[in-house]
PDB file of C-alpha atoms in Angstrom:
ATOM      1  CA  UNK E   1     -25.894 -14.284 -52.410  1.00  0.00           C
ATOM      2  CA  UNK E   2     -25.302 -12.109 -55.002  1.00  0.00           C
ATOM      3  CA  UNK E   3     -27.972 -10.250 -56.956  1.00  0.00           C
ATOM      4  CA  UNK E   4     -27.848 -11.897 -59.921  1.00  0.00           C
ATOM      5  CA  UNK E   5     -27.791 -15.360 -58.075  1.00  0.00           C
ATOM      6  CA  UNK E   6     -31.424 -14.326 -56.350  1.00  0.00           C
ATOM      7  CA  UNK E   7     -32.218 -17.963 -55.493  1.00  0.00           C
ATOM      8  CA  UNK E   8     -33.511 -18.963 -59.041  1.00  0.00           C
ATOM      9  CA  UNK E   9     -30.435 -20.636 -60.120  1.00  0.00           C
ATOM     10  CA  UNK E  10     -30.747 -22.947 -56.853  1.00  0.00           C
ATOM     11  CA  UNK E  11     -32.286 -26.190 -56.953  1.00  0.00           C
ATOM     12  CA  UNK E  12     -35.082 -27.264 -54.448  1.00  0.00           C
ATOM     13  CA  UNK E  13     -32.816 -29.389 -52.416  1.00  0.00           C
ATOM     14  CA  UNK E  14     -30.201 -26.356 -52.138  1.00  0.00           C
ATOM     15  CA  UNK E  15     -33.203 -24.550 -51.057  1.00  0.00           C
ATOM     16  CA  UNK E  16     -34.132 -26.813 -48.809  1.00  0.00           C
ATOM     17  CA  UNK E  17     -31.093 -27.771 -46.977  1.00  0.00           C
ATOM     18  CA  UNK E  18     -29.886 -23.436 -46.647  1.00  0.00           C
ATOM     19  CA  UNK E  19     -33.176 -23.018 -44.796  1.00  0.00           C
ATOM     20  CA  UNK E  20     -32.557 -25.891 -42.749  1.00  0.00           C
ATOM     21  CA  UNK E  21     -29.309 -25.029 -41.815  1.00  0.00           C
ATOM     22  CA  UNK E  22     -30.003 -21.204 -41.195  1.00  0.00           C
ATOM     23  CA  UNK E  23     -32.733 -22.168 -39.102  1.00  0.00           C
ATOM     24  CA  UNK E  24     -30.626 -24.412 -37.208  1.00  0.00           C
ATOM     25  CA  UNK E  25     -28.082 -21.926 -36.863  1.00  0.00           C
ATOM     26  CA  UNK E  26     -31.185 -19.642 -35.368  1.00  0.00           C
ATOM     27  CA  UNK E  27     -32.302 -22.095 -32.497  1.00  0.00           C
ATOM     28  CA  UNK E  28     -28.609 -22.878 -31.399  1.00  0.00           C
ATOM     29  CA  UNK E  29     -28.164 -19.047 -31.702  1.00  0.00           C
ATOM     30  CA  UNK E  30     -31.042 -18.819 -29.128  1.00  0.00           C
ATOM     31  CA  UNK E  31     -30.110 -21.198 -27.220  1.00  0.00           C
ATOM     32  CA  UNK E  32     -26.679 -19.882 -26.102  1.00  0.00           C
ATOM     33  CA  UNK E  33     -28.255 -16.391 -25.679  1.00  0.00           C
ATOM     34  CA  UNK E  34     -31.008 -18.027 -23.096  1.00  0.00           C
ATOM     35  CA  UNK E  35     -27.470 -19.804 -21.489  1.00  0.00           C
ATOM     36  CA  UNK E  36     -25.563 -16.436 -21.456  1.00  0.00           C
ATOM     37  CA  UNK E  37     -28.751 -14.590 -19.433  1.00  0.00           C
ATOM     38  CA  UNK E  38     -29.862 -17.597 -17.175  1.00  0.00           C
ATOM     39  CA  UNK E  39     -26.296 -18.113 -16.180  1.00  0.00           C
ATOM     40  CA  UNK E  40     -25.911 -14.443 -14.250  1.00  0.00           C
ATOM     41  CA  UNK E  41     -29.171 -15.031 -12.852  1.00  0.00           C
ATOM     42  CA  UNK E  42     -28.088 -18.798 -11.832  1.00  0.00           C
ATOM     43  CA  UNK E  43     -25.092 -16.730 -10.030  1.00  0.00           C
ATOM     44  CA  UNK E  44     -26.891 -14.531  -8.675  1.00  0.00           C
ATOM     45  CA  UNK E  45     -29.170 -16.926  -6.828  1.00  0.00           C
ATOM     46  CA  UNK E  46     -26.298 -18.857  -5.361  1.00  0.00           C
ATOM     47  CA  UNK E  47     -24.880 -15.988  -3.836  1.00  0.00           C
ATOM     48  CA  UNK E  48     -28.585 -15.336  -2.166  1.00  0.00           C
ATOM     49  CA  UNK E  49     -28.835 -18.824  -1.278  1.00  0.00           C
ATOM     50  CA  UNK E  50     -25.735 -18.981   0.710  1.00  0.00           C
ATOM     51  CA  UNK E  51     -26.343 -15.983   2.224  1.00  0.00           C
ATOM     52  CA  UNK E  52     -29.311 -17.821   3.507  1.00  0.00           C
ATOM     53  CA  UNK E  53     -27.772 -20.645   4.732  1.00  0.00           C
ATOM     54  CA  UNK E  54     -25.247 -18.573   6.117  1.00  0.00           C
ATOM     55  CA  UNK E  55     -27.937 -16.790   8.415  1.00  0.00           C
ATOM     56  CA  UNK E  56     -29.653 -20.056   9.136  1.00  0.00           C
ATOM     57  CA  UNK E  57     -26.213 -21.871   9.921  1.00  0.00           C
ATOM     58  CA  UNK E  58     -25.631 -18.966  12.445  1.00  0.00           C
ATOM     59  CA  UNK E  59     -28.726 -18.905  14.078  1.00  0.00           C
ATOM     60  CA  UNK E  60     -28.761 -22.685  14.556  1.00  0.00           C
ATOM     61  CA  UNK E  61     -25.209 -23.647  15.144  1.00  0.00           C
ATOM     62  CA  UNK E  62     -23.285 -20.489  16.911  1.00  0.00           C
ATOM     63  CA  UNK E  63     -26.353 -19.120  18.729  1.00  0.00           C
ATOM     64  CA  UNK E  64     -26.696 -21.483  22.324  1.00  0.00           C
ATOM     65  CA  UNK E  65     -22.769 -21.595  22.463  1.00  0.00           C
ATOM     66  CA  UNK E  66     -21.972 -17.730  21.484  1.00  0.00           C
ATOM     67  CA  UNK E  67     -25.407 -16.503  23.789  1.00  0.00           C
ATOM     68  CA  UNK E  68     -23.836 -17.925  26.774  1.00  0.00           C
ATOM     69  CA  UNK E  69     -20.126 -16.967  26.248  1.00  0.00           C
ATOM     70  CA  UNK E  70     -21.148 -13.286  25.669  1.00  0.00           C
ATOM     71  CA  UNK E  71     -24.099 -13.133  28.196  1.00  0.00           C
ATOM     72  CA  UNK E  72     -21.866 -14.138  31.159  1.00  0.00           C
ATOM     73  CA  UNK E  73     -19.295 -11.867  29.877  1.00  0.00           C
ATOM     74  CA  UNK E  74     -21.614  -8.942  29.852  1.00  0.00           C
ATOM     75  CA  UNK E  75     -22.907  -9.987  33.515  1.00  0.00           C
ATOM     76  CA  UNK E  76     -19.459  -9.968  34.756  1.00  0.00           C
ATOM     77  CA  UNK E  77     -19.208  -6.495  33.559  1.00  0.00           C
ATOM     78  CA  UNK E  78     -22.048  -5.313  36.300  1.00  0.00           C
ATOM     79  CA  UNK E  79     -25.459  -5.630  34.199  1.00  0.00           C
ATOM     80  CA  UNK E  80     -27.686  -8.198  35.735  1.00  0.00           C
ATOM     81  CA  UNK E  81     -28.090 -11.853  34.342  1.00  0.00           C
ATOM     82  CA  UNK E  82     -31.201 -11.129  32.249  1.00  0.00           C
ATOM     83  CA  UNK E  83     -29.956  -8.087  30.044  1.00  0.00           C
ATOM     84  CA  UNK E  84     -26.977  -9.699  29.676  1.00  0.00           C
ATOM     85  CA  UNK E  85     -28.885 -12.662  27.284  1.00  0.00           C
ATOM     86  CA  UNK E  86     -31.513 -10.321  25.938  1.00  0.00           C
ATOM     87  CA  UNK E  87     -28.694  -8.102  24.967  1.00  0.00           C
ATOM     88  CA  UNK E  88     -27.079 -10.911  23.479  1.00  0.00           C
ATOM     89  CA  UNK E  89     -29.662 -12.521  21.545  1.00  0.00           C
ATOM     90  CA  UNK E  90     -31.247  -9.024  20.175  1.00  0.00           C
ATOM     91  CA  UNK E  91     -27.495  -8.799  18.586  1.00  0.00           C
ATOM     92  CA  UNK E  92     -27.525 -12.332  16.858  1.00  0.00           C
ATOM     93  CA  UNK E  93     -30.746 -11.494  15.551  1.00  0.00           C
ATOM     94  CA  UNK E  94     -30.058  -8.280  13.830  1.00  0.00           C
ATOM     95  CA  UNK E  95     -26.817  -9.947  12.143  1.00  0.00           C
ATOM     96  CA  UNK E  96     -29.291 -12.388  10.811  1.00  0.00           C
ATOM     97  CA  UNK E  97     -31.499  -9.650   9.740  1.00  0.00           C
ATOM     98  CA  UNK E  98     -28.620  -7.912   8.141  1.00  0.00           C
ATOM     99  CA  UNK E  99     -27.782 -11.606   6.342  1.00  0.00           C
ATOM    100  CA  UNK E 100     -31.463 -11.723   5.255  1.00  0.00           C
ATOM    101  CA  UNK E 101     -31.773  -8.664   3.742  1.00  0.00           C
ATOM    102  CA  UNK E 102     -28.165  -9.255   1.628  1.00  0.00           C
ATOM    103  CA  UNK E 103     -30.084 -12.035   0.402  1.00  0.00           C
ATOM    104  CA  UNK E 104     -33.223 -10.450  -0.429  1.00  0.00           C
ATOM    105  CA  UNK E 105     -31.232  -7.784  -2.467  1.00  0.00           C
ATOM    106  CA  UNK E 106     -30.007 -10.216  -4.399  1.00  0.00           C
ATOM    107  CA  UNK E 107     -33.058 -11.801  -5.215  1.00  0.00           C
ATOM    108  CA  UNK E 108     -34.150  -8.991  -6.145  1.00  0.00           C
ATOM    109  CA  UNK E 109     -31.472  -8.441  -9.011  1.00  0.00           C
ATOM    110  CA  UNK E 110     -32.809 -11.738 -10.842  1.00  0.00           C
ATOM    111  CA  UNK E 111     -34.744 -10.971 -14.098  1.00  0.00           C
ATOM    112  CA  UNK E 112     -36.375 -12.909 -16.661  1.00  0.00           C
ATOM    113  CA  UNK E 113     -33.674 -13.601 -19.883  1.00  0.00           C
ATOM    114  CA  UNK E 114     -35.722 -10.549 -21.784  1.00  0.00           C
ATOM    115  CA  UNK E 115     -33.481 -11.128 -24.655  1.00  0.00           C
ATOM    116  CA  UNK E 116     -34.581 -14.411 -25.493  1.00  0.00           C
ATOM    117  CA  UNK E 117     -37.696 -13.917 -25.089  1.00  0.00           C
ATOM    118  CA  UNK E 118     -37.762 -11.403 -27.487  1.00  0.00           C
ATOM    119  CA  UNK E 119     -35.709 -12.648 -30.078  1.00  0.00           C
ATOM    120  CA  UNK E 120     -37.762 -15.723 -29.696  1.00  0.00           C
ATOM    121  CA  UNK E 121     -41.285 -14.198 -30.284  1.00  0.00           C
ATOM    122  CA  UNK E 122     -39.514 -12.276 -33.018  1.00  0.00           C
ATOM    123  CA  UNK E 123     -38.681 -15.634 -34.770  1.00  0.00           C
ATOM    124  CA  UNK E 124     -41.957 -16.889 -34.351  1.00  0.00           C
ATOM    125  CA  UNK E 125     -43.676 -13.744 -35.762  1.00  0.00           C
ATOM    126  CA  UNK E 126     -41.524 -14.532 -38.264  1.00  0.00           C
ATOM    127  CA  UNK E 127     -41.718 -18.346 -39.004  1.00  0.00           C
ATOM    128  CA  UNK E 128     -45.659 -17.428 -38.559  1.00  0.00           C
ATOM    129  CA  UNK E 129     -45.849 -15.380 -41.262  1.00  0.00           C
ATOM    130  CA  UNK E 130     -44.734 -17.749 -43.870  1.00  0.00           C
ATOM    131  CA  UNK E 131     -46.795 -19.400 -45.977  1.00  0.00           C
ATOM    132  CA  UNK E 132     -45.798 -22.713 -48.143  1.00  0.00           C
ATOM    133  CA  UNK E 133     -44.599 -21.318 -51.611  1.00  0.00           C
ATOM    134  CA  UNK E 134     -47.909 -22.732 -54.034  1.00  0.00           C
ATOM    135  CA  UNK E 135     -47.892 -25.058 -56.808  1.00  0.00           C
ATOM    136  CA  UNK E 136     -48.992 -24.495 -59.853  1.00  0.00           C
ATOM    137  CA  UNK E 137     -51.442 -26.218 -61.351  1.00  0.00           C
ATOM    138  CA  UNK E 138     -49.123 -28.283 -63.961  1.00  0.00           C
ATOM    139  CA  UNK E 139     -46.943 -29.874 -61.224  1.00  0.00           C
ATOM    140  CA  UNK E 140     -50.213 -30.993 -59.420  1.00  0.00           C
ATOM    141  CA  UNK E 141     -51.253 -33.090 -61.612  1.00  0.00           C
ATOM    142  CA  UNK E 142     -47.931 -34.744 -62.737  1.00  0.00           C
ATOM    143  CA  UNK E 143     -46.991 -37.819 -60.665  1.00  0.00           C
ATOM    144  CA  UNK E 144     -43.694 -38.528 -60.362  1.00  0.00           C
ATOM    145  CA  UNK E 145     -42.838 -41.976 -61.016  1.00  0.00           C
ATOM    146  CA  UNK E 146     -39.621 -42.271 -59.809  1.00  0.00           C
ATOM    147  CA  UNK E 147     -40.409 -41.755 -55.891  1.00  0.00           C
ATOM    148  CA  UNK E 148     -41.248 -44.978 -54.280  1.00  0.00           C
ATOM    149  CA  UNK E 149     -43.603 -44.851 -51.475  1.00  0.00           C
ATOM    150  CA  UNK E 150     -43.227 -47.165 -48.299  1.00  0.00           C
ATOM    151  CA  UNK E 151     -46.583 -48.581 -47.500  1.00  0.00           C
ATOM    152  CA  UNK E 152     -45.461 -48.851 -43.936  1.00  0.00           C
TER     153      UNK E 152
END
């Protein structure tokens, strides 16, 4: 808009339909900058999550099978039968801690989208502040008699 076209020129249709489309531009603007920060967080959470899984998968699945196989092999190496499994065990259960705490890092790393928020208060604050442009007192009395009103 140039400076001598300051909005004067416009009709209030023009009007109108600019600040409809700029504040359409705005929300869809907002929207994709919510997508772009929820999306890294969205990523981030799946890579926790199967870490999880992962650790839970483990200790369910490969635990009875694995705990044998290695606590007979350890017995046959000279320690007696009951080290043997405790040894065993106490190692499946720090890898799990180890999985656990991978995934707990990574939750850690998830944040709120701070950018949207902001920029979305900041549009409200802004969208707050204005107030309907006033009429003067010579439109408010004229009727207009070509709008037709539905009585529905």
């Amino acid at each position: 808009m140039s400076a001598a076209d300051d909005g004067a020129n416009r009709s209030l249709g023009q009007l109108v339909a600019t600040a409809t489309t700029e504040l359409s531009a705005l929300v869809h603007d907002e929207i994709a900058l919510a997508k772009a920060e929820l999306r890294e967080d969205a990523r981030r959470l799946g890579i926790g999550g199967g870490a999880v899984a992962a650790a839970g998968a483990l200790a369910l699945f490969s635990l009875p099978v694995l705990s044998f196989a290695a606590a007979y092999g350890i017995h046959n190496l000279g320690l007696g039968l009951a080290w043997s499994f405790l040894i065993t065990g106490g190692a499946f259960l720090l890898i799990a801690a180890v999985l656990v705490l991978l995934a707990v890092a990574k939750f850690k790393k998830i944040k709120k989208p701070e950018k949207s928020i902001a920029s979305a208060r900041e549009t409200a604050a802004v969208l707050g502040t204005v107030k309907p442009h006033p009429r003067s007192p010579a439109d408010t009395s004229r009727t207009d008699a070509s709008v037709t009103r539905s009585s529905v």
